[in-house]
Amino acid sequence: MSRPYVVGLTGSIGMGKSAVALMLRELGVPVFDADAAVHHLQGPGGELLPAIEAAFPGTTGPQGVKRQELGAQVFGDPEALKRLEAIVHPAVARMREAFMIEHMGEPLVVFDIPLLFEKGHGKDLDAVMVVSAPASVQRERVLARPGMTAEKFAHILSLQVPDAEKRARATHVIDTGVTLAETEAQVAALVAAIREKNPRR
C-alpha cells in the first residue's frame, strides 16, 4: 500500500473551514483535526498534562488544562509559548503519523490545520486547500459569535496570515461566500478529481 495524497486544509477565522471539513468527511475523506488532537492531549487524563504542569505549575487539574491559567502564563511571552509548543507539537505529530498509517491505501487524506501557514506546517503536504470568503462575509460571521467583539476580531486577524496571501499560496481555493450547495459542489468536484488521479491502492 502506498501513501495517500495529503492535502492541508486551512483558512482564516470565519471562513467556513469547519463546514468544509464536515463536507469532506461526508464524502468519505479521512480528516485529521489538529485542534481536536490538542484538546484530546490536554483534556481529562491527557498524556501531556504532567509535562504541561511541570513547565507551567498550576495550569492543570482533573478536567485537564485550565485554559485561562495557561493562557495567562503564555500570552505575550514568546519564550513561554515556545516551551508549550515544544511539548504539544511533537505529540500532535505522533498522532498525525498514526492517522496516516491507519489510512494507508486511501487515495486522499486531509489534515485540518488552522495555523498551517502561520506555524510552517506545510512541508509534508502534497497540496493546500484554503477556505475563503469575502471580508464582509467573514466579518459578519465572526461578529455573530457569542462573546466576540470587533477588537477581539481585529486582534485575531493580526495574528493570522492575510487571506489574500493564503489564497496566493494555495493549491486549491474553496469559496464559501456562496450558497452552501455551491460550496458543497466545489468540494465534491475537487475530491472527485483527486480520487481520479490517485485511485485507492
mmCIF file of C-alpha atoms in Angstrom:
data_model
loop_
_atom_site.group_PDB
_atom_site.id
_atom_site.type_symbol
_atom_site.label_atom_id
_atom_site.label_comp_id
_atom_site.label_asym_id
_atom_site.label_seq_id
_atom_site.Cartn_x
_atom_site.Cartn_y
_atom_site.Cartn_z
ATOM 1 C CA MET A 1 0.000 0.000 0.000
ATOM 2 C CA SER A 2 1.292 3.420 -0.850
ATOM 3 C CA ARG A 3 0.946 6.768 0.826
ATOM 4 C CA PRO A 4 -2.271 8.775 0.280
ATOM 5 C CA TYR A 5 -2.309 12.162 -1.413
ATOM 6 C CA VAL A 6 -2.147 14.550 1.552
ATOM 7 C CA VAL A 7 -3.967 17.894 1.482
ATOM 8 C CA GLY A 8 -3.696 20.530 4.205
ATOM 9 C CA LEU A 9 -6.969 22.334 4.935
ATOM 10 C CA THR A 10 -6.756 25.849 6.349
ATOM 11 C CA GLY A 11 -8.428 29.238 6.357
ATOM 12 C CA SER A 12 -8.704 32.348 8.472
ATOM 13 C CA ILE A 13 -11.289 32.753 11.229
ATOM 14 C CA GLY A 14 -14.891 32.816 9.988
ATOM 15 C CA MET A 15 -14.087 31.468 6.530
ATOM 16 C CA GLY A 16 -16.046 28.224 6.941
ATOM 17 C CA LYS A 17 -13.199 25.734 7.383
ATOM 18 C CA SER A 18 -15.148 23.572 9.857
ATOM 19 C CA ALA A 19 -18.081 23.364 7.430
ATOM 20 C CA VAL A 20 -15.748 22.273 4.606
ATOM 21 C CA ALA A 21 -14.078 19.691 6.888
ATOM 22 C CA LEU A 22 -17.538 18.241 7.588
ATOM 23 C CA MET A 23 -18.315 18.137 3.846
ATOM 24 C CA LEU A 24 -15.061 16.224 3.264
ATOM 25 C CA ARG A 25 -15.929 13.696 5.984
ATOM 26 C CA GLU A 26 -19.397 13.219 4.484
ATOM 27 C CA LEU A 27 -17.677 12.369 1.185
ATOM 28 C CA GLY A 28 -15.716 9.653 3.000
ATOM 29 C CA VAL A 29 -12.414 11.538 3.178
ATOM 30 C CA PRO A 30 -10.367 10.844 6.342
ATOM 31 C CA VAL A 31 -9.783 14.215 8.063
ATOM 32 C CA PHE A 32 -7.211 14.679 10.842
ATOM 33 C CA ASP A 33 -8.307 17.558 13.088
ATOM 34 C CA ALA A 34 -5.231 19.175 14.688
ATOM 35 C CA ASP A 35 -7.313 21.199 17.169
ATOM 36 C CA ALA A 36 -9.226 18.099 18.298
ATOM 37 C CA ALA A 37 -5.904 16.284 18.779
ATOM 38 C CA VAL A 38 -4.656 19.090 21.041
ATOM 39 C CA HIS A 39 -7.897 19.020 23.073
ATOM 40 C CA HIS A 40 -7.546 15.246 23.478
ATOM 41 C CA LEU A 41 -3.920 15.532 24.629
ATOM 42 C CA GLN A 42 -4.745 18.330 27.085
ATOM 43 C CA GLY A 43 -8.155 17.095 28.262
ATOM 44 C CA PRO A 44 -9.036 14.916 31.289
ATOM 45 C CA GLY A 45 -6.336 12.242 31.635
ATOM 46 C CA GLY A 46 -4.469 13.680 28.637
ATOM 47 C CA GLU A 47 -0.923 12.412 28.176
ATOM 48 C CA LEU A 48 0.561 15.926 28.094
ATOM 49 C CA LEU A 49 -0.817 17.064 31.455
ATOM 50 C CA PRO A 50 2.243 16.052 33.551
ATOM 51 C CA ALA A 51 4.663 17.824 31.182
ATOM 52 C CA ILE A 52 2.477 20.953 30.998
ATOM 53 C CA GLU A 53 2.069 21.056 34.795
ATOM 54 C CA ALA A 54 5.844 20.692 35.266
ATOM 55 C CA ALA A 55 6.557 23.547 32.840
ATOM 56 C CA PHE A 56 3.626 25.748 33.910
ATOM 57 C CA PRO A 57 2.685 24.966 37.551
ATOM 58 C CA GLY A 58 -0.956 25.395 38.491
ATOM 59 C CA THR A 59 -2.303 25.178 34.938
ATOM 60 C CA THR A 60 -3.828 21.677 35.009
ATOM 61 C CA GLY A 61 -6.487 19.871 37.041
ATOM 62 C CA PRO A 62 -8.867 16.879 36.925
ATOM 63 C CA GLN A 63 -10.605 18.362 33.864
ATOM 64 C CA GLY A 64 -7.307 18.800 32.028
ATOM 65 C CA VAL A 65 -5.606 22.062 31.139
ATOM 66 C CA LYS A 66 -7.058 25.171 32.777
ATOM 67 C CA ARG A 67 -7.094 27.307 29.649
ATOM 68 C CA GLN A 68 -7.356 30.649 31.418
ATOM 69 C CA GLU A 69 -4.444 29.925 33.755
ATOM 70 C CA LEU A 70 -2.258 28.542 30.970
ATOM 71 C CA GLY A 71 -3.191 31.463 28.719
ATOM 72 C CA ALA A 72 -2.183 33.911 31.440
ATOM 73 C CA GLN A 73 1.279 32.325 31.671
ATOM 74 C CA VAL A 74 1.824 32.094 27.915
ATOM 75 C CA PHE A 75 0.066 35.169 26.485
ATOM 76 C CA GLY A 76 2.538 37.871 25.472
ATOM 77 C CA ASP A 77 5.555 35.702 26.390
ATOM 78 C CA PRO A 78 7.166 34.261 23.234
ATOM 79 C CA GLU A 79 9.591 32.103 25.234
ATOM 80 C CA ALA A 80 6.774 30.542 27.266
ATOM 81 C CA LEU A 81 4.818 29.895 24.070
ATOM 82 C CA LYS A 82 7.862 28.160 22.556
ATOM 83 C CA ARG A 83 8.136 25.930 25.647
ATOM 84 C CA LEU A 84 4.464 24.998 25.359
ATOM 85 C CA GLU A 85 4.723 24.307 21.621
ATOM 86 C CA ALA A 86 7.789 22.110 22.246
ATOM 87 C CA ILE A 87 5.547 19.937 24.443
ATOM 88 C CA VAL A 88 2.450 19.949 22.234
ATOM 89 C CA HIS A 89 3.704 19.850 18.629
ATOM 90 C CA PRO A 90 5.685 16.562 18.786
ATOM 91 C CA ALA A 91 2.696 14.799 20.383
ATOM 92 C CA VAL A 92 0.329 16.083 17.684
ATOM 93 C CA ALA A 93 2.847 14.980 15.029
ATOM 94 C CA ARG A 94 2.827 11.444 16.509
ATOM 95 C CA MET A 95 -0.981 11.357 16.374
ATOM 96 C CA ARG A 96 -0.891 12.600 12.779
ATOM 97 C CA GLU A 97 1.610 9.884 11.836
ATOM 98 C CA ALA A 98 -0.590 7.205 13.441
ATOM 99 C CA PHE A 99 -3.565 8.611 11.494
ATOM 100 C CA MET A 100 -1.574 8.334 8.250
ATOM 101 C CA ILE A 101 -0.627 4.719 8.979
ATOM 102 C CA GLU A 102 -4.268 3.904 9.767
ATOM 103 C CA HIS A 103 -5.370 5.311 6.397
ATOM 104 C CA MET A 104 -2.644 3.905 4.136
ATOM 105 C CA GLY A 105 -4.176 2.869 0.825
ATOM 106 C CA GLU A 106 -6.700 5.719 0.834
ATOM 107 C CA PRO A 107 -6.488 7.964 -2.252
ATOM 108 C CA LEU A 108 -6.803 11.146 -0.183
ATOM 109 C CA VAL A 109 -6.225 12.244 3.408
ATOM 110 C CA VAL A 110 -6.836 15.779 4.721
ATOM 111 C CA PHE A 111 -5.039 17.467 7.613
ATOM 112 C CA ASP A 112 -7.234 20.212 9.114
ATOM 113 C CA ILE A 113 -4.614 22.677 10.425
ATOM 114 C CA PRO A 114 -5.911 26.155 11.395
ATOM 115 C CA LEU A 115 -2.450 27.791 11.572
ATOM 116 C CA LEU A 116 -0.893 25.870 8.678
ATOM 117 C CA PHE A 117 0.930 28.858 7.171
ATOM 118 C CA GLU A 118 1.496 30.691 10.455
ATOM 119 C CA LYS A 119 3.324 27.735 12.037
ATOM 120 C CA GLY A 120 5.027 26.432 8.881
ATOM 121 C CA HIS A 121 3.196 23.080 8.806
ATOM 122 C CA GLY A 122 3.048 22.773 5.010
ATOM 123 C CA LYS A 123 6.280 20.864 4.423
ATOM 124 C CA ASP A 124 4.903 17.295 4.235
ATOM 125 C CA LEU A 125 1.794 18.132 2.218
ATOM 126 C CA ASP A 126 1.102 17.408 -1.440
ATOM 127 C CA ALA A 127 -1.327 20.334 -1.699
ATOM 128 C CA VAL A 128 -3.010 23.047 0.359
ATOM 129 C CA MET A 129 -6.750 23.785 0.299
ATOM 130 C CA VAL A 130 -7.631 27.285 1.512
ATOM 131 C CA VAL A 131 -11.201 28.112 2.522
ATOM 132 C CA SER A 132 -12.047 31.732 1.733
ATOM 133 C CA ALA A 133 -14.930 34.217 1.617
ATOM 134 C CA PRO A 134 -15.250 37.986 1.065
ATOM 135 C CA ALA A 135 -14.050 40.068 4.035
ATOM 136 C CA SER A 136 -17.573 41.423 4.630
ATOM 137 C CA VAL A 137 -18.987 37.881 4.923
ATOM 138 C CA GLN A 138 -16.134 36.847 7.214
ATOM 139 C CA ARG A 139 -16.695 39.835 9.496
ATOM 140 C CA GLU A 140 -20.443 39.245 9.694
ATOM 141 C CA ARG A 141 -19.937 35.564 10.610
ATOM 142 C CA VAL A 142 -17.300 36.221 13.267
ATOM 143 C CA LEU A 143 -19.086 39.122 14.972
ATOM 144 C CA ALA A 144 -22.207 36.941 15.264
ATOM 145 C CA ARG A 145 -20.306 34.566 17.575
ATOM 146 C CA PRO A 146 -21.118 34.794 21.308
ATOM 147 C CA GLY A 147 -18.619 36.966 23.189
ATOM 148 C CA MET A 148 -16.876 38.200 20.045
ATOM 149 C CA THR A 149 -16.094 41.899 19.690
ATOM 150 C CA ALA A 150 -14.632 43.981 16.872
ATOM 151 C CA GLU A 151 -11.462 44.407 18.970
ATOM 152 C CA LYS A 152 -11.047 40.651 19.527
ATOM 153 C CA PHE A 153 -11.670 40.010 15.841
ATOM 154 C CA ALA A 154 -9.042 42.593 14.832
ATOM 155 C CA HIS A 155 -6.520 41.021 17.244
ATOM 156 C CA ILE A 156 -7.121 37.516 15.869
ATOM 157 C CA LEU A 157 -6.719 38.779 12.292
ATOM 158 C CA SER A 158 -3.428 40.464 13.240
ATOM 159 C CA LEU A 159 -2.040 37.051 14.262
ATOM 160 C CA GLN A 160 -3.098 35.294 11.048
ATOM 161 C CA VAL A 161 -1.560 35.335 7.579
ATOM 162 C CA PRO A 162 -3.848 37.573 5.457
ATOM 163 C CA ASP A 163 -6.499 35.787 3.405
ATOM 164 C CA ALA A 164 -5.119 37.165 0.114
ATOM 165 C CA GLU A 165 -1.702 35.675 0.879
ATOM 166 C CA LYS A 166 -3.236 32.336 1.849
ATOM 167 C CA ARG A 167 -5.142 32.223 -1.433
ATOM 168 C CA ALA A 168 -1.968 33.080 -3.355
ATOM 169 C CA ARG A 169 -0.114 30.205 -1.668
ATOM 170 C CA ALA A 170 -2.961 27.687 -2.029
ATOM 171 C CA THR A 171 -3.105 24.786 -4.455
ATOM 172 C CA HIS A 172 -6.903 24.849 -4.263
ATOM 173 C CA VAL A 173 -9.284 27.586 -3.042
ATOM 174 C CA ILE A 174 -12.799 26.776 -1.809
ATOM 175 C CA ASP A 175 -15.133 29.787 -1.921
ATOM 176 C CA THR A 176 -17.629 29.756 0.971
ATOM 177 C CA GLY A 177 -19.037 33.199 0.192
ATOM 178 C CA VAL A 178 -21.654 31.473 -1.975
ATOM 179 C CA THR A 179 -24.580 29.174 -1.131
ATOM 180 C CA LEU A 180 -23.954 26.008 0.873
ATOM 181 C CA ALA A 181 -24.899 23.904 -2.167
ATOM 182 C CA GLU A 182 -22.362 25.751 -4.330
ATOM 183 C CA THR A 183 -19.624 25.217 -1.734
ATOM 184 C CA GLU A 184 -20.537 21.518 -1.490
ATOM 185 C CA ALA A 185 -20.290 21.250 -5.290
ATOM 186 C CA GLN A 186 -16.780 22.772 -5.256
ATOM 187 C CA VAL A 187 -15.635 20.352 -2.551
ATOM 188 C CA ALA A 188 -17.177 17.316 -4.274
ATOM 189 C CA ALA A 189 -15.588 18.231 -7.625
ATOM 190 C CA LEU A 190 -12.159 18.650 -6.032
ATOM 191 C CA VAL A 191 -12.380 15.344 -4.147
ATOM 192 C CA ALA A 192 -13.525 13.533 -7.309
ATOM 193 C CA ALA A 193 -10.618 14.988 -9.319
ATOM 194 C CA ILE A 194 -8.045 13.970 -6.694
ATOM 195 C CA ARG A 195 -9.508 10.460 -6.359
ATOM 196 C CA GLU A 196 -9.425 10.022 -10.126
ATOM 197 C CA LYS A 197 -5.711 10.872 -10.194
ATOM 198 C CA ASN A 198 -4.973 8.834 -7.049
ATOM 199 C CA PRO A 199 -7.182 5.717 -7.016
ATOM 200 C CA ARG A 200 -7.450 3.597 -3.851
ATOM 201 C CA ARG A 201 -4.404 1.359 -3.607
#
